[in-house]
PDB file of C-alpha atoms in Angstrom:
ATOM      1  CA  MET A 234      90.779 127.013  84.256  1.00 38.00           C
ATOM      2  CA  PRO A 235      87.418 128.037  82.929  1.00 33.00           C
ATOM      3  CA  ALA A 236      84.202 126.214  83.920  1.00 36.00           C
ATOM      4  CA  ASP A 237      83.019 123.697  81.395  1.00 39.00           C
ATOM      5  CA  PRO A 238      79.268 124.005  80.793  1.00 36.00           C
ATOM      6  CA  ALA A 239      79.207 120.313  79.870  1.00 42.00           C
ATOM      7  CA  HIS A 240      80.588 119.297  83.239  1.00 41.00           C
ATOM      8  CA  HIS A 241      78.460 117.659  85.709  1.00 47.00           C
ATOM      9  CA  VAL A 242      79.644 117.395  89.434  1.00 47.00           C
ATOM     10  CA  SER A 243      79.236 113.641  90.192  1.00 49.00           C
ATOM     11  CA  ARG A 244      80.148 113.905  93.896  1.00 52.00           C
ATOM     12  CA  SER A 245      82.437 115.369  96.545  1.00 48.00           C
ATOM     13  CA  GLN A 246      84.247 112.944  98.759  1.00 49.00           C
ATOM     14  CA  PRO A 247      86.255 113.919 101.805  1.00 42.00           C
ATOM     15  CA  LEU A 248      89.583 112.138 102.351  1.00 42.00           C
ATOM     16  CA  GLY A 249      91.253 111.231 105.607  1.00 38.00           C
ATOM     17  CA  SER A 250      93.617 113.483 107.524  1.00 36.00           C
ATOM     18  CA  GLN A 251      96.839 114.171 105.669  1.00 41.00           C
ATOM     19  CA  PRO A 252     100.315 115.124 106.832  1.00 39.00           C
ATOM     20  CA  HIS A 253     101.538 118.742 106.687  1.00 37.00           C
ATOM     21  CA  GLY A 254     102.262 119.786 103.191  1.00 39.00           C
ATOM     22  CA  VAL A 255      99.519 117.805 101.522  1.00 40.00           C
ATOM     23  CA  ARG A 256      97.030 120.282 100.157  1.00 38.00           C
ATOM     24  CA  ALA A 257      94.076 118.305  98.931  1.00 40.00           C
ATOM     25  CA  SER A 258      91.456 117.264 101.463  1.00 50.00           C
ATOM     26  CA  ALA A 259      88.492 116.399  99.180  1.00 86.00           C
ATOM     27  CA  VAL A 260      87.884 114.991  95.825  1.00 88.00           C
ATOM     28  CA  GLU A 261      85.273 116.385  93.426  1.00 90.00           C
ATOM     29  CA  VAL A 262      84.450 114.355  90.272  1.00 91.00           C
ATOM     30  CA  ARG A 263      83.162 116.181  87.257  1.00 91.00           C
ATOM     31  CA  ARG A 264      81.613 114.260  84.442  1.00 91.00           C
ATOM     32  CA  SER A 265      81.654 115.746  80.960  1.00 88.00           C
ATOM     33  CA  ALA A 266      79.630 114.637  77.969  1.00 86.00           C
ATOM     34  CA  ARG A 267      82.449 116.030  75.716  1.00 84.00           C
ATOM     35  CA  ARG A 268      85.029 113.783  77.175  1.00 83.00           C
ATOM     36  CA  ARG A 269      85.173 110.474  75.403  1.00 80.00           C
ATOM     37  CA  ARG A 270      88.180 108.469  76.548  1.00 81.00           C
ATOM     38  CA  THR A 271      90.390 110.759  78.698  1.00 86.00           C
ATOM     39  CA  VAL A 272      90.683 111.247  82.347  1.00 89.00           C
ATOM     40  CA  SER A 273      92.501 114.154  84.093  1.00 87.00           C
ATOM     41  CA  ALA A 274      92.971 115.647  87.419  1.00 87.00           C
ATOM     42  CA  TYR A 275      94.330 118.727  89.136  1.00 84.00           C
ATOM     43  CA  ARG A 276      94.528 120.461  92.459  1.00 78.00           C
ATOM     44  CA  GLU A 277      92.204 123.458  93.199  1.00 76.00           C
ATOM     45  CA  GLY A 278      92.769 124.925  96.643  1.00 67.00           C
ATOM     46  CA  ASN A 279      92.020 122.145  99.093  1.00 68.00           C
ATOM     47  CA  ARG A 280      90.273 120.032  96.540  1.00 81.00           C
ATOM     48  CA  THR A 281      91.365 117.509  93.914  1.00 86.00           C
ATOM     49  CA  ILE A 282      89.224 117.878  90.751  1.00 88.00           C
ATOM     50  CA  VAL A 283      88.975 114.619  88.690  1.00 90.00           C
ATOM     51  CA  LEU A 284      87.493 115.073  85.169  1.00 90.00           C
ATOM     52  CA  ILE A 285      85.947 111.874  83.614  1.00 90.00           C
ATOM     53  CA  PRO A 286      83.643 111.030  80.700  1.00 91.00           C
ATOM     54  CA  ALA A 287      79.986 111.124  81.416  1.00 89.00           C
ATOM     55  CA  ARG A 288      79.435 107.551  80.298  1.00 89.00           C
ATOM     56  CA  MET A 289      81.657 106.041  83.055  1.00 89.00           C
ATOM     57  CA  SER A 290      80.072 103.652  85.597  1.00 91.00           C
ATOM     58  CA  ALA A 291      80.441 104.173  89.318  1.00 90.00           C
ATOM     59  CA  ALA A 292      83.044 101.398  89.454  1.00 90.00           C
ATOM     60  CA  GLU A 293      85.068 102.877  86.741  1.00 90.00           C
ATOM     61  CA  GLU A 294      84.838 106.262  88.315  1.00 90.00           C
ATOM     62  CA  GLN A 295      86.153 104.933  91.565  1.00 89.00           C
ATOM     63  CA  ARG A 296      89.018 103.230  89.767  1.00 89.00           C
ATOM     64  CA  TRP A 297      90.046 106.295  87.829  1.00 89.00           C
ATOM     65  CA  VAL A 298      89.841 108.557  90.914  1.00 89.00           C
ATOM     66  CA  THR A 299      92.391 106.185  92.609  1.00 87.00           C
ATOM     67  CA  VAL A 300      94.570 106.148  89.546  1.00 87.00           C
ATOM     68  CA  MET A 301      94.636 109.970  89.245  1.00 87.00           C
ATOM     69  CA  LEU A 302      95.127 110.633  92.873  1.00 85.00           C
ATOM     70  CA  ASP A 303      98.122 108.320  92.922  1.00 83.00           C
ATOM     71  CA  LYS A 304      99.509 110.018  89.896  1.00 83.00           C
ATOM     72  CA  LEU A 305      99.071 113.478  91.542  1.00 81.00           C
ATOM     73  CA  ALA A 306     100.585 112.248  94.675  1.00 76.00           C
ATOM     74  CA  ALA A 307     103.546 110.778  92.979  1.00 72.00           C
ATOM     75  CA  GLN A 308     104.183 114.094  91.055  1.00 72.00           C
ATOM     76  CA  GLU A 309     103.977 116.034  94.429  1.00 66.00           C
ATOM     77  CA  SER A 310     106.183 113.692  96.311  1.00 60.00           C
ATOM     78  CA  LYS A 311     108.925 114.027  93.629  1.00 59.00           C
ATOM     79  CA  ARG A 312     108.739 117.850  93.831  1.00 56.00           C
ATOM     80  CA  MET A 313     108.421 118.418  97.610  1.00 55.00           C
ATOM     81  CA  LEU A 314     110.096 115.772  99.731  1.00 69.00           C
ATOM     82  CA  GLY A 315     113.765 116.553 100.613  1.00 80.00           C
ATOM     83  CA  ASP A 316     115.535 115.240 103.736  1.00 83.00           C
ATOM     84  CA  ALA A 317     113.995 118.017 105.881  1.00 87.00           C
ATOM     85  CA  GLU A 318     110.491 117.160 104.768  1.00 86.00           C
ATOM     86  CA  LEU A 319     111.239 113.444 105.126  1.00 89.00           C
ATOM     87  CA  ALA A 320     112.171 113.983 108.772  1.00 91.00           C
ATOM     88  CA  GLU A 321     109.000 116.092 109.343  1.00 91.00           C
ATOM     89  CA  ARG A 322     106.908 113.332 107.863  1.00 91.00           C
ATOM     90  CA  ALA A 323     108.565 110.739 110.053  1.00 94.00           C
ATOM     91  CA  GLU A 324     107.674 112.796 113.064  1.00 94.00           C
ATOM     92  CA  TRP A 325     104.100 113.096 111.933  1.00 93.00           C
ATOM     93  CA  LEU A 326     103.697 109.398 111.241  1.00 95.00           C
ATOM     94  CA  SER A 327     105.200 108.387 114.509  1.00 95.00           C
ATOM     95  CA  THR A 328     102.856 110.691 116.375  1.00 95.00           C
ATOM     96  CA  GLN A 329      99.881 109.614 114.246  1.00 93.00           C
ATOM     97  CA  TYR A 330     100.345 105.731 114.340  1.00 95.00           C
ATOM     98  CA  LEU A 331     103.009 104.907 116.985  1.00 95.00           C
ATOM     99  CA  GLY A 332     102.018 107.195 119.809  1.00 94.00           C
ATOM    100  CA  GLY A 333     105.140 109.328 119.130  1.00 94.00           C
ATOM    101  CA  ARG A 334     107.326 106.569 120.574  1.00 95.00           C
ATOM    102  CA  ALA A 335     109.652 106.213 117.520  1.00 94.00           C
ATOM    103  CA  ALA A 336     111.913 109.275 117.364  1.00 93.00           C
ATOM    104  CA  PRO A 337     114.738 108.743 114.853  1.00 94.00           C
ATOM    105  CA  ASP A 338     117.777 110.934 115.110  1.00 93.00           C
ATOM    106  CA  SER A 339     118.138 111.188 111.370  1.00 93.00           C
ATOM    107  CA  VAL A 340     116.057 110.473 108.397  1.00 94.00           C
ATOM    108  CA  ARG A 341     117.383 110.805 104.846  1.00 92.00           C
ATOM    109  CA  TRP A 342     117.361 109.648 101.167  1.00 90.00           C
ATOM    110  CA  VAL A 343     120.222 107.476  99.924  1.00 90.00           C
ATOM    111  CA  THR A 344     121.331 106.270  96.580  1.00 88.00           C
ATOM    112  CA  ASN A 345     123.058 103.120  97.564  1.00 88.00           C
ATOM    113  CA  GLN A 346     120.014 100.999  98.349  1.00 83.00           C
ATOM    114  CA  ASN A 347     118.997  99.142  95.232  1.00 81.00           C
ATOM    115  CA  THR A 348     117.740  96.000  96.760  1.00 85.00           C
ATOM    116  CA  ARG A 349     115.754  97.493  99.611  1.00 89.00           C
ATOM    117  CA  TRP A 350     113.211 100.172  99.931  1.00 92.00           C
ATOM    118  CA  GLY A 351     114.509 101.437 103.288  1.00 93.00           C
ATOM    119  CA  SER A 352     116.662 100.532 106.219  1.00 92.00           C
ATOM    120  CA  CYS A 353     116.936 101.383 109.889  1.00 92.00           C
ATOM    121  CA  THR A 354     119.838 101.201 112.506  1.00 92.00           C
ATOM    122  CA  PRO A 355     118.096 101.309 115.779  1.00 91.00           C
ATOM    123  CA  ALA A 356     121.529 101.726 117.718  1.00 89.00           C
ATOM    124  CA  GLU A 357     122.216 104.912 115.796  1.00 92.00           C
ATOM    125  CA  GLY A 358     118.496 106.093 115.461  1.00 92.00           C
ATOM    126  CA  SER A 359     118.937 106.403 111.653  1.00 93.00           C
ATOM    127  CA  ILE A 360     116.471 105.705 108.921  1.00 95.00           C
ATOM    128  CA  ARG A 361     117.472 105.690 105.141  1.00 94.00           C
ATOM    129  CA  LEU A 362     115.103 105.464 102.298  1.00 93.00           C
ATOM    130  CA  SER A 363     116.058 104.499  98.779  1.00 91.00           C
ATOM    131  CA  HIS A 364     116.029 107.140  96.178  1.00 87.00           C
ATOM    132  CA  ARG A 365     113.934 104.792  94.110  1.00 86.00           C
ATOM    133  CA  LEU A 366     110.881 105.827  96.263  1.00 88.00           C
ATOM    134  CA  GLN A 367     111.048 109.390  95.096  1.00 83.00           C
ATOM    135  CA  GLY A 368     108.211 110.067  92.768  1.00 77.00           C
ATOM    136  CA  MET A 369     106.078 107.250  94.144  1.00 83.00           C
ATOM    137  CA  PRO A 370     102.631 108.021  95.719  1.00 84.00           C
ATOM    138  CA  GLU A 371     102.873 109.514  99.221  1.00 86.00           C
ATOM    139  CA  TYR A 372     101.042 106.698 100.800  1.00 89.00           C
ATOM    140  CA  VAL A 373     103.694 104.372  99.672  1.00 91.00           C
ATOM    141  CA  ILE A 374     106.546 106.547 100.988  1.00 91.00           C
ATOM    142  CA  ASP A 375     104.588 106.854 104.206  1.00 93.00           C
ATOM    143  CA  TYR A 376     104.319 103.116 104.416  1.00 95.00           C
ATOM    144  CA  VAL A 377     108.100 102.476 103.933  1.00 95.00           C
ATOM    145  CA  LEU A 378     108.884 105.270 106.367  1.00 95.00           C
ATOM    146  CA  LEU A 379     106.479 103.885 109.110  1.00 96.00           C
ATOM    147  CA  HIS A 380     107.886 100.363 108.429  1.00 95.00           C
ATOM    148  CA  GLU A 381     111.396 101.703 109.330  1.00 95.00           C
ATOM    149  CA  LEU A 382     110.006 103.752 112.188  1.00 96.00           C
ATOM    150  CA  ALA A 383     108.513 100.556 113.576  1.00 95.00           C
ATOM    151  CA  HIS A 384     111.881  98.888 113.574  1.00 94.00           C
ATOM    152  CA  LEU A 385     113.092 101.572 116.030  1.00 95.00           C
ATOM    153  CA  LEU A 386     110.613  99.813 118.513  1.00 94.00           C
ATOM    154  CA  VAL A 387     110.644  96.221 117.304  1.00 93.00           C
ATOM    155  CA  PRO A 388     113.719  94.924 115.356  1.00 86.00           C
ATOM    156  CA  GLY A 389     112.453  91.874 113.623  1.00 88.00           C
ATOM    157  CA  HIS A 390     109.327  91.056 111.548  1.00 89.00           C
ATOM    158  CA  GLY A 391     107.425  89.104 114.086  1.00 91.00           C
ATOM    159  CA  PRO A 392     103.821  89.504 115.162  1.00 93.00           C
ATOM    160  CA  ARG A 393     104.589  92.567 117.370  1.00 94.00           C
ATOM    161  CA  PHE A 394     106.060  94.340 114.524  1.00 93.00           C
ATOM    162  CA  TRP A 395     103.133  93.796 112.076  1.00 92.00           C
ATOM    163  CA  LYS A 396     100.665  94.745 114.848  1.00 94.00           C
ATOM    164  CA  LEU A 397     102.317  98.141 114.936  1.00 94.00           C
ATOM    165  CA  LEU A 398     101.804  98.654 111.125  1.00 92.00           C
ATOM    166  CA  ASP A 399      98.102  97.490 111.433  1.00 91.00           C
ATOM    167  CA  ALA A 400      97.330 100.964 112.669  1.00 92.00           C
ATOM    168  CA  TYR A 401      98.247 102.362 109.140  1.00 93.00           C
ATOM    169  CA  PRO A 402      95.261 101.867 106.959  1.00 92.00           C
ATOM    170  CA  ARG A 403      97.128 101.723 103.676  1.00 91.00           C
ATOM    171  CA  THR A 404      99.645  98.949 104.562  1.00 92.00           C
ATOM    172  CA  GLU A 405      98.200  96.322 102.178  1.00 92.00           C
ATOM    173  CA  ARG A 406      97.766  98.754  99.406  1.00 91.00           C
ATOM    174  CA  ALA A 407     101.154 100.155  99.665  1.00 92.00           C
ATOM    175  CA  ARG A 408     102.744  96.674  99.890  1.00 91.00           C
ATOM    176  CA  GLY A 409     100.739  95.750  96.791  1.00 90.00           C
ATOM    177  CA  TYR A 410     102.027  98.867  94.869  1.00 89.00           C
ATOM    178  CA  LEU A 411     105.653  98.091  95.749  1.00 90.00           C
ATOM    179  CA  GLU A 412     105.224  94.436  94.591  1.00 89.00           C
ATOM    180  CA  GLY A 413     103.837  95.771  91.346  1.00 86.00           C
ATOM    181  CA  VAL A 414     106.791  98.027  90.853  1.00 82.00           C
ATOM    182  CA  VAL A 415     109.162  95.018  91.399  1.00 83.00           C
ATOM    183  CA  ALA A 416     107.170  93.035  88.927  1.00 81.00           C
ATOM    184  CA  ALA A 417     106.973  95.812  86.403  1.00 74.00           C
ATOM    185  CA  GLY A 418     110.807  96.263  86.607  1.00 70.00           C
ATOM    186  CA  ARG A 419     111.092  92.754  85.074  1.00 68.00           C
ATOM    187  CA  LEU A 420     109.036  93.910  82.026  1.00 56.00           C
ATOM    188  CA  PRO A 421     110.857  95.078  78.761  1.00 54.00           C
ATOM    189  CA  HIS A 422     108.861  98.406  78.413  1.00 45.00           C
ATOM    190  CA  LEU A 423     106.345 100.393  80.203  1.00 41.00           C
ATOM    191  CA  PRO A 424     104.408 103.279  78.575  1.00 42.00           C
ATOM    192  CA  ALA A 425     105.487 106.775  79.758  1.00 39.00           C
ATOM    193  CA  ALA A 426     102.949 108.556  82.137  1.00 37.00           C
ATOM    194  CA  ARG A 427     100.994 111.486  80.621  1.00 37.00           C
ATOM    195  CA  ASP A 428      99.079 114.326  82.033  1.00 40.00           C
ATOM    196  CA  GLU A 429      95.830 112.816  80.646  1.00 46.00           C
ATOM    197  CA  GLU A 430      95.135 109.139  80.834  1.00 50.00           C
ATOM    198  CA  HIS A 431      92.944 107.198  78.500  1.00 46.00           C
ATOM    199  CA  ALA A 432      90.097 105.077  79.759  1.00 53.00           C
ATOM    200  CA  GLN A 433      89.822 101.728  78.189  1.00 49.00           C
TER     201      GLN A 433
END
């Protein structure tokens, strides 16, 4: 993509460590006087470039960076996560947040879970994630996967269980996202996602 002379680089922001397969490690925001209402984003090497109108406030910039990162992550999750990648991700999450103590025998997608996001059978060491999660942002899939991994260590949802999930920094955000998906499912219509989003 050719450089836009009207672009102004607002800032470069490092992100936290990511699991294997996630390419972006920093966000670069570029402001453009030629952009009026659209916001777009793309990957460039190990960076994510977010293009926004020059007039945007810092708060609007942060909000749109979050929106576009989630959108890119959802697109990448849909493309790249098969059962093998899911098992690899589970191993990474267990090591990162549970000291490697949760070691499932199998991790796979299933299409017969329409009322739950995931399930775990500790006696079999098996974890199953609903296919409805495919295409959601990676941090949401990570949360559900980590939730089921924690059940290998603690079966119920008591204080010990939630203490394990406290280690994952995006627990509340992921739970909010899933609650939003459930609420949106009750709406009659949602606009289709596009490569470029319009700022309000």
